[in-house]
Coordinates of C-alpha atoms in Angstrom, one line a residue:
Chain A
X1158 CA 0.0 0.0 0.0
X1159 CA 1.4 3.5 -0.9
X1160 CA -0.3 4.8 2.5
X1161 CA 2.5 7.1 3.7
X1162 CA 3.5 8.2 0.4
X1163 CA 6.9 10.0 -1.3
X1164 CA 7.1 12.1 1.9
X1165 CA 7.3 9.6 4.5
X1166 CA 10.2 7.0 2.8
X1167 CA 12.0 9.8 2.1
X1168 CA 12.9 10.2 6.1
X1169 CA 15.1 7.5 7.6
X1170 CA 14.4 6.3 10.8
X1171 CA 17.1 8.1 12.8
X1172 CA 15.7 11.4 11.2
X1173 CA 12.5 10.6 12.6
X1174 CA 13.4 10.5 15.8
X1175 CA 15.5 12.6 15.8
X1176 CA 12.9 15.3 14.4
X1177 CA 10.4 13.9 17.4
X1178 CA 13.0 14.7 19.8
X1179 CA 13.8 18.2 18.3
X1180 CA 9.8 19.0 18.1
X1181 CA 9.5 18.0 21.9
X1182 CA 12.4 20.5 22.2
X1183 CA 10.6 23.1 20.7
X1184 CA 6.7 22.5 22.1
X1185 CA 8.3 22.3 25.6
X1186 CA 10.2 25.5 24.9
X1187 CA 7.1 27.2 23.2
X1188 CA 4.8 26.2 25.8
X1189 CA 6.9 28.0 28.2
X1190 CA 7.6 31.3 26.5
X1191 CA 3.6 31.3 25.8
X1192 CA 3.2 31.4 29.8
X1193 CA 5.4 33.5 30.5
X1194 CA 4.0 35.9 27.8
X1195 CA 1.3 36.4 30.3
X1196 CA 3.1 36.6 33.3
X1197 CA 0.4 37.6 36.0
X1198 CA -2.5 34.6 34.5
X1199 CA 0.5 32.0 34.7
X1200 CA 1.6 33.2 38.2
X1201 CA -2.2 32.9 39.4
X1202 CA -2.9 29.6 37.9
X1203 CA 0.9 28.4 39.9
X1204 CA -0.5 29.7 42.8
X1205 CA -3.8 28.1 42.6
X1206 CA -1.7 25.0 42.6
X1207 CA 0.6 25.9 44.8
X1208 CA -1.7 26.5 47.3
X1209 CA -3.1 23.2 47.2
X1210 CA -0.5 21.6 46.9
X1211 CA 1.3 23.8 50.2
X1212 CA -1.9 22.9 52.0
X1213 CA -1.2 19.5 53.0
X1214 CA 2.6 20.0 52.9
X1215 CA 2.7 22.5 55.5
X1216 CA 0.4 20.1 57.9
X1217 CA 2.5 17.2 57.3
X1218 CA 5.8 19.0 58.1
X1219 CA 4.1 20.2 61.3
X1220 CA 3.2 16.3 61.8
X1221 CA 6.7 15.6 60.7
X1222 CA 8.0 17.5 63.8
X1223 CA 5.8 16.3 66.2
X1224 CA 7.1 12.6 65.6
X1225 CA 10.8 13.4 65.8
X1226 CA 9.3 15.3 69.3
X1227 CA 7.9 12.3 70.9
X1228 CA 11.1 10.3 69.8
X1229 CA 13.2 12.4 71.0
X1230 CA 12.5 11.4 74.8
X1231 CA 12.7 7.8 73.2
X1232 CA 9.7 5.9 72.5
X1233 CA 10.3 3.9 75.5
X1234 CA 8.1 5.1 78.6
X1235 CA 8.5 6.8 82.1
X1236 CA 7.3 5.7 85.1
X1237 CA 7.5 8.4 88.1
X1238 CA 7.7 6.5 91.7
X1239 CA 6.3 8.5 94.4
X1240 CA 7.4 7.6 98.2
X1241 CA 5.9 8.1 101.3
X1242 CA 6.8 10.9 103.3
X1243 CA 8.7 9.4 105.7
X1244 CA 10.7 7.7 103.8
X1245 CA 14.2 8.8 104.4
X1246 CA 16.9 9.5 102.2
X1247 CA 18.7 6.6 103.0
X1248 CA 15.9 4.1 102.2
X1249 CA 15.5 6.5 99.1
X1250 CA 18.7 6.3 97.3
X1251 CA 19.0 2.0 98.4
X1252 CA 15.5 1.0 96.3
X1253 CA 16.5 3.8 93.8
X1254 CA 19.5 1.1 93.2
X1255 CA 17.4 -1.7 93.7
X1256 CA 15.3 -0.8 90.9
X1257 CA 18.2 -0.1 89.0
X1258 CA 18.9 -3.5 88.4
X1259 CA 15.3 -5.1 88.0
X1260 CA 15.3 -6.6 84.3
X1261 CA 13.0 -4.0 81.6
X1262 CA 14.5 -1.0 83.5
X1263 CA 17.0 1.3 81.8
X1264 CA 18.2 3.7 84.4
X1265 CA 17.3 5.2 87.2
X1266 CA 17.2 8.9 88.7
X1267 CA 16.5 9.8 92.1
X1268 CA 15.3 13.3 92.7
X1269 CA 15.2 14.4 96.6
X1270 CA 12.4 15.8 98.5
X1271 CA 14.5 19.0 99.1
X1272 CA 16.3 18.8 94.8
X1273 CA 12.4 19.6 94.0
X1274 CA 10.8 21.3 96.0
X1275 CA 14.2 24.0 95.1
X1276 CA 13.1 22.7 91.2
X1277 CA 9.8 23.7 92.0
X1278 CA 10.6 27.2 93.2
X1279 CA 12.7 28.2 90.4
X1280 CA 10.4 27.5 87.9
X1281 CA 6.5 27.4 89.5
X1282 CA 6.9 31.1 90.3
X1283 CA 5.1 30.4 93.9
X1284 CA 8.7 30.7 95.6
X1285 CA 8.1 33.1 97.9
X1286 CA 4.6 31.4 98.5
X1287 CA 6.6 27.8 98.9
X1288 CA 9.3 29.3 101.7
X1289 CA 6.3 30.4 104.4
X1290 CA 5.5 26.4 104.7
X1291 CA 6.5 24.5 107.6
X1292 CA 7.7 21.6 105.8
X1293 CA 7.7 20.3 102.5
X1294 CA 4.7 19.2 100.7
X1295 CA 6.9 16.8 98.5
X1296 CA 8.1 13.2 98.3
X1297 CA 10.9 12.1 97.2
X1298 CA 10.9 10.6 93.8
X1299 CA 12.2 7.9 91.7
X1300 CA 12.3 8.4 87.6
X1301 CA 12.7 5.2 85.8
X1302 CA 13.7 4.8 82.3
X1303 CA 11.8 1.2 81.0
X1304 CA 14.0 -0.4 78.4
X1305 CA 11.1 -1.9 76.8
X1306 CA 6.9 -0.7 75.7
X1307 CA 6.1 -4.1 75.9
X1308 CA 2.8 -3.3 78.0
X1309 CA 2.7 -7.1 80.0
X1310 CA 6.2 -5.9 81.2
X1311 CA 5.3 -3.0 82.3
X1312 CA 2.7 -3.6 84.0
X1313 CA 4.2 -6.7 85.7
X1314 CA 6.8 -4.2 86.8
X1315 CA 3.9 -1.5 87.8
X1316 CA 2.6 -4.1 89.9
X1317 CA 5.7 -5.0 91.5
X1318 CA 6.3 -1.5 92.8
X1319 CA 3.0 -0.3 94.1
X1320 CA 3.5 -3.5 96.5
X1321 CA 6.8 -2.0 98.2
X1322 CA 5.8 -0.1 101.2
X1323 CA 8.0 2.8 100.4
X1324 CA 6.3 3.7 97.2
X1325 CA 3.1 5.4 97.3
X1326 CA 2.0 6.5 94.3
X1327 CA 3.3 4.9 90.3
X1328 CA 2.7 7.0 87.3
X1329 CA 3.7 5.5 84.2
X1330 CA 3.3 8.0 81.2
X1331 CA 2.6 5.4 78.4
X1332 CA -1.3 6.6 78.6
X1333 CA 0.3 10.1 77.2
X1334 CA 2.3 8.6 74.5
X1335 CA -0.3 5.8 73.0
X1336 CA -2.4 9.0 72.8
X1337 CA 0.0 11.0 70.8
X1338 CA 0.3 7.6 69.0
X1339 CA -3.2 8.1 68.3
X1340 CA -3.1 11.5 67.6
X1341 CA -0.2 11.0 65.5
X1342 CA -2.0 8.7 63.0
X1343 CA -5.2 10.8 63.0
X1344 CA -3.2 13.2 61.8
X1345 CA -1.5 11.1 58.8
X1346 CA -5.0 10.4 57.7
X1347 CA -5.9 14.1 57.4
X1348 CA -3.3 14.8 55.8
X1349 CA -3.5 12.1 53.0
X1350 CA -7.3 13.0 52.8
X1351 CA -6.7 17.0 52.0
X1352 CA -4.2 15.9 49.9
X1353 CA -6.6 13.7 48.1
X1354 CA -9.3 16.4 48.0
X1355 CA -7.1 19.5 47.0
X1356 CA -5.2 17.4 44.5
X1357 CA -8.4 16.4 43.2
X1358 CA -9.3 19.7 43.2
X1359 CA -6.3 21.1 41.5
X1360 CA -6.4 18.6 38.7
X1361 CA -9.6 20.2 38.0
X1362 CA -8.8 23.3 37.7
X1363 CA -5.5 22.5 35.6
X1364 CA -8.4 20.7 33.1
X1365 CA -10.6 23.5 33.3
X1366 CA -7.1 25.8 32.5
X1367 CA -6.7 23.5 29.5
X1368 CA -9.9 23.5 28.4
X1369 CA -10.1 27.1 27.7
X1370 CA -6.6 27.0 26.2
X1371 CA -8.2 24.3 23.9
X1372 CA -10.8 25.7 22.7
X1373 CA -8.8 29.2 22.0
X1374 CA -6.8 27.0 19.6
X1375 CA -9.7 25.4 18.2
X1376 CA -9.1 26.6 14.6
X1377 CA -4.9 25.0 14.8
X1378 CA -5.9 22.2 15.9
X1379 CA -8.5 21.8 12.7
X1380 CA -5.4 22.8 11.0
X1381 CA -3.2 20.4 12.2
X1382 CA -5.5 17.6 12.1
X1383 CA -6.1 18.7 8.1
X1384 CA -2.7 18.4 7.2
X1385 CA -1.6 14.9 8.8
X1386 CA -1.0 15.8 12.3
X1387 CA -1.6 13.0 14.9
X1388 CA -3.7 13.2 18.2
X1389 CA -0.5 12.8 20.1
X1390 CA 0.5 15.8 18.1
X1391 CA -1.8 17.7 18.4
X1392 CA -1.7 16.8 22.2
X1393 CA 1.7 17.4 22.9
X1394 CA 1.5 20.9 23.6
X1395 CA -1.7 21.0 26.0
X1396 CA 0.3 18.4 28.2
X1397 CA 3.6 20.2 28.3
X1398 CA 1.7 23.5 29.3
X1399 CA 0.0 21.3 31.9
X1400 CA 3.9 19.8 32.9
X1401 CA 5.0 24.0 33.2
X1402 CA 2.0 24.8 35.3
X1403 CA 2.8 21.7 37.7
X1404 CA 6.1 22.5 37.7
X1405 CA 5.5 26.2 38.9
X1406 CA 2.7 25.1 40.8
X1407 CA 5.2 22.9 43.2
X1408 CA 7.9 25.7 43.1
X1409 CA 5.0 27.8 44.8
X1410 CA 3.7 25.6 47.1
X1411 CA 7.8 24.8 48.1
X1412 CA 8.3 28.2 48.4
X1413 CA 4.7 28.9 50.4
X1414 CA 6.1 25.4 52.9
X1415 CA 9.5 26.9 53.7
X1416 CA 8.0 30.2 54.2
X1417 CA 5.8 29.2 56.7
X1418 CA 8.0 27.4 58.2
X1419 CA 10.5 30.1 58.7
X1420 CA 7.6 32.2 59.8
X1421 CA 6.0 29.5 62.5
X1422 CA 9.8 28.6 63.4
X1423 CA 10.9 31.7 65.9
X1424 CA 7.4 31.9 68.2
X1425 CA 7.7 28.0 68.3
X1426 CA 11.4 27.7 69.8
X1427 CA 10.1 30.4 72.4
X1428 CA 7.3 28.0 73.1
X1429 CA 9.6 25.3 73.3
X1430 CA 12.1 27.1 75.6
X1431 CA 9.8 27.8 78.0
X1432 CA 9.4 23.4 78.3
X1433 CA 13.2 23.1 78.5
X1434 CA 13.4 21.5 75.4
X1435 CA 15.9 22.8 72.9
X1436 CA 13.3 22.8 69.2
X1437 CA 14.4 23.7 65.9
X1438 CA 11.5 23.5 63.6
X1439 CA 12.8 21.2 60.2
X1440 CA 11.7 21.8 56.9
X1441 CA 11.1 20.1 54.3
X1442 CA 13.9 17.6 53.6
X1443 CA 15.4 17.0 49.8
X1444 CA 12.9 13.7 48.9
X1445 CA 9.8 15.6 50.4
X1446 CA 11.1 18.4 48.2
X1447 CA 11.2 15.8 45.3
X1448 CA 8.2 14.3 45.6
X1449 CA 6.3 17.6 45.8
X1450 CA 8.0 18.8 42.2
X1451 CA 7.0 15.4 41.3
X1452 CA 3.2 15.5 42.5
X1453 CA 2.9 19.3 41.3
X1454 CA 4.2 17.7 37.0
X1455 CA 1.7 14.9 37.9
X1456 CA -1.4 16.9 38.5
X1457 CA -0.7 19.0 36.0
X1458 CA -0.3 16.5 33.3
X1459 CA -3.1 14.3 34.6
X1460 CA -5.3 17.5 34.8
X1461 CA -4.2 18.6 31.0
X1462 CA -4.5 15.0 29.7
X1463 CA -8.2 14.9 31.0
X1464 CA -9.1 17.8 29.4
X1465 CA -7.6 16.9 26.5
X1466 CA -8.8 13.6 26.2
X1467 CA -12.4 14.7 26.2
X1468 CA -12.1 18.1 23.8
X1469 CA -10.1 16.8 21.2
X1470 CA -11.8 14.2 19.6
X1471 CA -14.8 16.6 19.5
X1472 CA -12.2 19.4 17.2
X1473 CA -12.3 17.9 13.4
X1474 CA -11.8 19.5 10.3
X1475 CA -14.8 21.0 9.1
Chain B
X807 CA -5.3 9.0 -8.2
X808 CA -8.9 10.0 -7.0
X809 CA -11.6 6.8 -8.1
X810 CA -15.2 7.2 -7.1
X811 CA -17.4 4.3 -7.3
X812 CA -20.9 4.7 -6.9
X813 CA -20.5 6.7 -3.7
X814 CA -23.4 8.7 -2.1
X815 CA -23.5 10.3 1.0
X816 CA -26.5 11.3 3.5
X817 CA -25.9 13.5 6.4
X818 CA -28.2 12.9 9.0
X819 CA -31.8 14.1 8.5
X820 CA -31.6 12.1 5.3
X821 CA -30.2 15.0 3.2
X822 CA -28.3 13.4 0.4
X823 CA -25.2 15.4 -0.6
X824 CA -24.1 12.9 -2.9
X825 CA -26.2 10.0 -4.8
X826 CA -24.1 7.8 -7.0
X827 CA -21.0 9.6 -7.8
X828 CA -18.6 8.1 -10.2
X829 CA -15.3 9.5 -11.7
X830 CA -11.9 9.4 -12.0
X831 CA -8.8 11.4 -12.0
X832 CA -5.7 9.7 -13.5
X833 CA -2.1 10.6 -11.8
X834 CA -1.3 14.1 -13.3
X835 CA -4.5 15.3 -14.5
X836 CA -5.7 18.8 -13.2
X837 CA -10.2 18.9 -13.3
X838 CA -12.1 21.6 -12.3
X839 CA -14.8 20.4 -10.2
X840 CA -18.2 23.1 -10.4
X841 CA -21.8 23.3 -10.0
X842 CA -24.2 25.6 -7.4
X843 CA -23.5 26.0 -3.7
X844 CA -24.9 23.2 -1.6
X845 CA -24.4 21.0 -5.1
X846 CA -22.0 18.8 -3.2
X847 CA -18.5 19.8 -4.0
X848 CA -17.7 20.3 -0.5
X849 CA -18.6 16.7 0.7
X850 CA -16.9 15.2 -2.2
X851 CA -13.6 16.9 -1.3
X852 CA -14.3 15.7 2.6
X853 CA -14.5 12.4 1.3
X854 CA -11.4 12.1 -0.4
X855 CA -9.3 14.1 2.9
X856 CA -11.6 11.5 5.5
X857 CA -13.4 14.1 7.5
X858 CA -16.4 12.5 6.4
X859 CA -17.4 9.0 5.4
X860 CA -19.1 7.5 2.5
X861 CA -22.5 6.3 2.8
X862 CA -22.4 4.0 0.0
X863 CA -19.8 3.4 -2.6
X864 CA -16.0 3.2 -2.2
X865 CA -13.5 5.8 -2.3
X866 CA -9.8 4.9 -3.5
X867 CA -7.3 7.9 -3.1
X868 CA -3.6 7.0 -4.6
X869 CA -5.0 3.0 -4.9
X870 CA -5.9 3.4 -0.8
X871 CA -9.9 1.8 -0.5
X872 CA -10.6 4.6 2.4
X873 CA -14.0 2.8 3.4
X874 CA -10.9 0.0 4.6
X875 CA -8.8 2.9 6.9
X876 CA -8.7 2.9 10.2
X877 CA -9.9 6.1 12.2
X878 CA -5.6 6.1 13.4
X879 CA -4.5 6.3 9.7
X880 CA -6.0 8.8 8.5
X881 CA -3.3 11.3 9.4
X882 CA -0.6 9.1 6.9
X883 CA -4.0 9.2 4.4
X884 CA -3.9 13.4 4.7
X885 CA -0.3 14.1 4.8
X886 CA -0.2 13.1 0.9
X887 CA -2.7 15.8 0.2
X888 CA -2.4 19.6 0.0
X889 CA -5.6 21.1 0.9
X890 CA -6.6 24.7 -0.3
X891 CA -9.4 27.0 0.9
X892 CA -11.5 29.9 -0.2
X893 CA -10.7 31.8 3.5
X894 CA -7.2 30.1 3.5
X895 CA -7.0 29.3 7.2
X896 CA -3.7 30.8 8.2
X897 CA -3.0 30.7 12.1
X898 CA -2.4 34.6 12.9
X899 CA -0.4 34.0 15.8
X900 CA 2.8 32.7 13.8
X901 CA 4.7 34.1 10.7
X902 CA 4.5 33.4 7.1
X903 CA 6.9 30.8 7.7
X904 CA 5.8 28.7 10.6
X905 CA 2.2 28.9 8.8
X906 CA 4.0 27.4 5.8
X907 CA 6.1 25.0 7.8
X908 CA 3.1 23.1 9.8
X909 CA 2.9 20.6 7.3
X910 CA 6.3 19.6 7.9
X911 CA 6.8 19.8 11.5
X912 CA 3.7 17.2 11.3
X913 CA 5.4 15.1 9.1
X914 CA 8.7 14.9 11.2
X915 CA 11.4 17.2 9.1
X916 CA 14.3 18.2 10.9
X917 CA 14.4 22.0 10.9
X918 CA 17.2 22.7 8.3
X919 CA 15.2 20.3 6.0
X920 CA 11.8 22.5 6.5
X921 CA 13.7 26.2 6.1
X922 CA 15.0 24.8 2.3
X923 CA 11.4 23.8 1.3
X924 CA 9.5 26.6 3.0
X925 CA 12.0 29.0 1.6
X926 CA 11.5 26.6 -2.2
X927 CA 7.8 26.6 -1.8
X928 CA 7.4 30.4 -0.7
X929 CA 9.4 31.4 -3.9
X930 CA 7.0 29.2 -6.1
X931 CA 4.3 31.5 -5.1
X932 CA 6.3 35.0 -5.3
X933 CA 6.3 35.5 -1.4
X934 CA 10.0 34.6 -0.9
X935 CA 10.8 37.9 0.7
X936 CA 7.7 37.6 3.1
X937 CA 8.5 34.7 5.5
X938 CA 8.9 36.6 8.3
X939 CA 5.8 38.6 8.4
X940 CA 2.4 38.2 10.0
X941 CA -0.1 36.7 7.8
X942 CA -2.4 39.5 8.6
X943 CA -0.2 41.9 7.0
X944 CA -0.2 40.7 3.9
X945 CA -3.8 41.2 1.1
X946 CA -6.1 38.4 0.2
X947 CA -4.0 37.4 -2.6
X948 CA -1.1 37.3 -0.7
X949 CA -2.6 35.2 1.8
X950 CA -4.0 32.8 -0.3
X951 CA -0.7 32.1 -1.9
X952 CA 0.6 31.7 1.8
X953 CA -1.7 28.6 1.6
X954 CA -1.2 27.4 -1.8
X955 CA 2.7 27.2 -0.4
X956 CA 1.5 25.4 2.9
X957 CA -0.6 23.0 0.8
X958 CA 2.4 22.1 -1.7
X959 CA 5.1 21.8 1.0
X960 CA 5.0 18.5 2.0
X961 CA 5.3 17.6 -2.0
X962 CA 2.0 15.9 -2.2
X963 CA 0.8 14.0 -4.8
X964 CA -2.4 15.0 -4.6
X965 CA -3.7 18.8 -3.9
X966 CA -7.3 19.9 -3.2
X967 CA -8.9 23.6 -3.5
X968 CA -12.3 24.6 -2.3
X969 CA -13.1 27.4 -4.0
X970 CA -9.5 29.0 -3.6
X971 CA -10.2 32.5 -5.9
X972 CA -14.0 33.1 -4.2
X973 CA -12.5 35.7 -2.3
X974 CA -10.0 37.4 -4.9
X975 CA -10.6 39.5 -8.0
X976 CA -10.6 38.6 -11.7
X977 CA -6.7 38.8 -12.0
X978 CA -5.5 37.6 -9.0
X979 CA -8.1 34.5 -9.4
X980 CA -6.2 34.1 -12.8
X981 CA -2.4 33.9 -11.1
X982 CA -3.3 31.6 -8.7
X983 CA -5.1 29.4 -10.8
X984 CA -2.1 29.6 -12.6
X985 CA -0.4 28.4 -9.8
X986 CA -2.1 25.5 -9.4
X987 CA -1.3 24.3 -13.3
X988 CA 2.6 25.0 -12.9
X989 CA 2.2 22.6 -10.0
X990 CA 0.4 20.4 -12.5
X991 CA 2.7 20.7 -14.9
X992 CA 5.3 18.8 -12.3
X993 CA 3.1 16.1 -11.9
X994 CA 1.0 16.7 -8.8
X995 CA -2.8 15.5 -9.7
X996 CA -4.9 18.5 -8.6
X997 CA -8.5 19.1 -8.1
X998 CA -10.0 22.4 -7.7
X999 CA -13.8 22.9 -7.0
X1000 CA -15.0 26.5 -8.0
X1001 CA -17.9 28.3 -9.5
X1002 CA -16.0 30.9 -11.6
X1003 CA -16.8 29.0 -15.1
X1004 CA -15.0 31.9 -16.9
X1005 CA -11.9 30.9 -15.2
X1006 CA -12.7 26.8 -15.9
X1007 CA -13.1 27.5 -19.8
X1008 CA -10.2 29.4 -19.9
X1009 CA -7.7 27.1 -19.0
X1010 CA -9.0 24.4 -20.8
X1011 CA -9.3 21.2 -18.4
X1012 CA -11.7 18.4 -17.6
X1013 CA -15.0 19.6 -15.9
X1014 CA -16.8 17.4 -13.6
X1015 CA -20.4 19.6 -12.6
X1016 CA -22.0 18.5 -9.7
X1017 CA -26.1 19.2 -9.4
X1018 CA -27.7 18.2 -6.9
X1019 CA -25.8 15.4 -5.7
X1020 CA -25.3 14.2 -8.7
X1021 CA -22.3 14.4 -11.4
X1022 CA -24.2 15.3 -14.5
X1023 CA -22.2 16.0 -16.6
X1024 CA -18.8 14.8 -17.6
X1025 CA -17.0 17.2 -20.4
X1026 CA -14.3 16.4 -22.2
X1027 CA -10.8 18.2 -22.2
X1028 CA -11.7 21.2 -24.6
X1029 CA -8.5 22.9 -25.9
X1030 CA -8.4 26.3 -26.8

């Protein structure tokens, strides 16, 4: 069959692809200089995306930070070991090396009656208030470091203690951390759900973008498909505009995640000062950073091949 | 190059455009195809490019049955045929050149292959120190050529003109018909529909006249 006729045979394969390559070369490039022809529409349309895209980011840093918080103590729990009041010091500092060496324990610190009630002074504010009591209101304590979060352990240990006359109170602060646990996971989930939704919702608008830059080309694309051109042709350009407005779309919402991280990051260290805990906010690291470029060029391709995919066939030669 | 065999063609609402077509034109003939508006030239020139289908009847374009191509061949099907219109369809956002050098990008040139035959193809048609203007500065006449050069680019075997000189006076009908014949003359087989029967019996060609649907009649080449 003389289907592709003169024209075609005349081009060897190698020029072929090379011409595609060159073609993709120039689309990507025109695309490009077409958006940034009309610089204030483009910027709006990144930052449409941007913003959805930041969204999400911004909350999952945040989450980010507040994992690498409860680590930092360890994941392991605390128990606090209150004694009776007349327990003396002596007795104190002897079960305080008892416990020591029970198995599922790490270490052991003993804080004196007298080291905090001074603690408490310094930092409650009531000092004054605190030095017109007769005596002090405080028992000496035990912190324990568990080795393990195996909960039978711990509570085998828990049991243990509250049968030693010398201790009259055991707080064990695993309650606290299965409920950041919790917390924690809530928080992945609402995260991947408004990332879902906005991403759904920026894919749409990319279409709706492409749509309108689809139908302002209506009469090239009858042009194109009148002299030969094929539908991945004619849809090369619509998807590498979509690919620029992903692109800028993530540079936005990276810029938008590390700006408000900068912003959040001073007041928050203040906060965290005040708890005795030295914070430093973290960003973003390099694969977050990679995967959002990536998401950004995968809406926007997904949103322009949508759009695409349903105007195009509808554009024929007339 | 171009068989019709029997074809007819109904557009929805049970208009027929065509009923039992039948003709021929041989590799390197040139026909003049006329007859009244709404007569049918239109669909039989949308038959032979594939934008529409026959109802009846086959259609062979350079020995191709095109009842038996695919939807995803068509593009190969069009890039062997220049097509030619009465507003010629120039995209106002690009120069003369890029207008001229579509065709090719389509096909897959490499760019120092497309700037020798848009610059060869511009200079058949007398616009060779125009490629880097806007279409929209140049007249009617000027514009048309723009798309007689965009339609012969690609070298095709075949080229097609609806009604090319409807917009253009007298004399500049007369060049780019002329046009059309030096391209003949080099062995492209071209077809050009038109209601200017002055301009047919001047040059001398094979007349197929449409009316109403039908090819009635079938003239001889008349010399002069």
């Amino acid at each position: 069959m003389k289907l592709s006729g003169a024209t075609v045979t005349e081009l060897g394969r190698r020029d072929r692809l090379g011409a595609w390559f060159a073609h993709h070369r120039l689309v990507a490039v025109s695309t490009l200089r077409g958006l940034l022809a009309s610089p204030v529409a483009s910027l709006m349309t990144w930052l449409v995306i941007g913003i959805a895209l930041a969204l999400p980011a911004i909350l999952y840093v945040l989450l980010q930070n507040v994992s690498a918080l409860s680590g930092q103590g360890g994941s392991t729990p605390r128990a606090s070991l209150f004694l009776v009041q007349s327990a003396t010091i002596e007795e104190a500092q002897q079960l305080t090396r008892n416990i020591g060496q029970q198995g599922g324990v790490e270490r052991t610190a003993f804080i004196s009656a007298t080291d905090a009630l001074a603690e408490f002074q310094e930092r409650s504010g009531f000092g004054d208030v605190l030095r017109t009591l007769e005596r002090n209101p405080l028992p000496h304590l035990i912190e324990v470091t568990l080795s393990t979060a195996d909960p039978p352990v711990i509570s085998g240990l828990v049991e243990e203690w509250r049968g030693i006359g010398l201790i009259e109170r055991v707080s064990v602060d695993r309650q606290w951390l299965e409920r950041l646990e919790a917390l924690l996971n809530f928080g992945k989930r609402l995260v991947a759900a408004l990332g879902l939704v906005l991403g759904a919702g920026a894919v749409l608008i990319m279409g709706n973008i492409i749509r309108l830059t689809i139908l302002n080309r209506r009469e090239e694309i009858e042009i194109i498909k009148l002299f030969g051109g094929t539908n991945a042709f004619v849809r090369r350009p619509f998807l590498y505009s979509g690919f620029w407005y992903g692109i800028g779309g993530a540079l936005c919402a990276l810029l938008l995640v590390q700006g408000s991280i900068m912003f959040l990051a001073t007041p928050l260290r203040v906060v965290a000062q005040s708890y005795r805990n030295e914070f430093v906010l973290q960003g973003l690291d390099w694969g977050a950073a990679l995967l959002l470029c990536s998401t950004g060029i995968l809406l926007g391709v997904l949103g322009a091949a949508l759009a695409v995919g349903r105007h195009l066939s509808e554009i024929r030669p007339r | 190059m171009i068989r019709f065999d029997e074809v007819s063609k109904r557009y929805p609402g049970g208009i027929e455009a065509l009923s039992r077509v039948s003709f021929e034109l041989a590799e390197g003939e040139m026909v003049f195809l006329t007859g009244h508006s709404g007569a049918g030239k239109s669909t039989l020139m949308k038959l032979v490019i594939l934008i529409e289908r026959t109802s009846q009847g086959q259609v062979f374009v350079n020995g191709a049955n095109l009842n038996r191509i695919p939807v995803r061949q068509i593009p190969a099907i069009r890039r062997n045929i220049g097509v030619v219109f009465q507003n010629p369809h120039l995209l106002f956002d690009r120069s003369v050149f890029d207008n001229v050098a579509l065709p090719l990008t389509i096909s897959g040139f490499g760019p120092r292959e497309v700037g020798r035959r848009v610059r060869a193809a511009l200079s058949k048609v007398g616009l060779a120190d125009k490629e880097r203007m806007r279409p929209v500065t140049l007249s009617g006449g000027e514009q048309q050529r723009v798309g007689i050069a965009r339609a012969v680019v690609n070298k095709p075997a075949l080229l097609l003109a609806d009604e090319p000189t409807g917009n253009l006076d007298p004399d500049l009908s007369q060049e780019v018909i002329n046009l059309f014949a030096q391209f003949n003359q080099v062995g492209v087989s071209v077809m050009i529909a038109t209601h200017d029967l002055g301009l047919v019996e001047r040059m001398g060609k094979r007349e197929l006249v449409l009316r109403q649907g039908q090819l009635t009649e079938h003239r001889p080449v008349r010399l002069i």
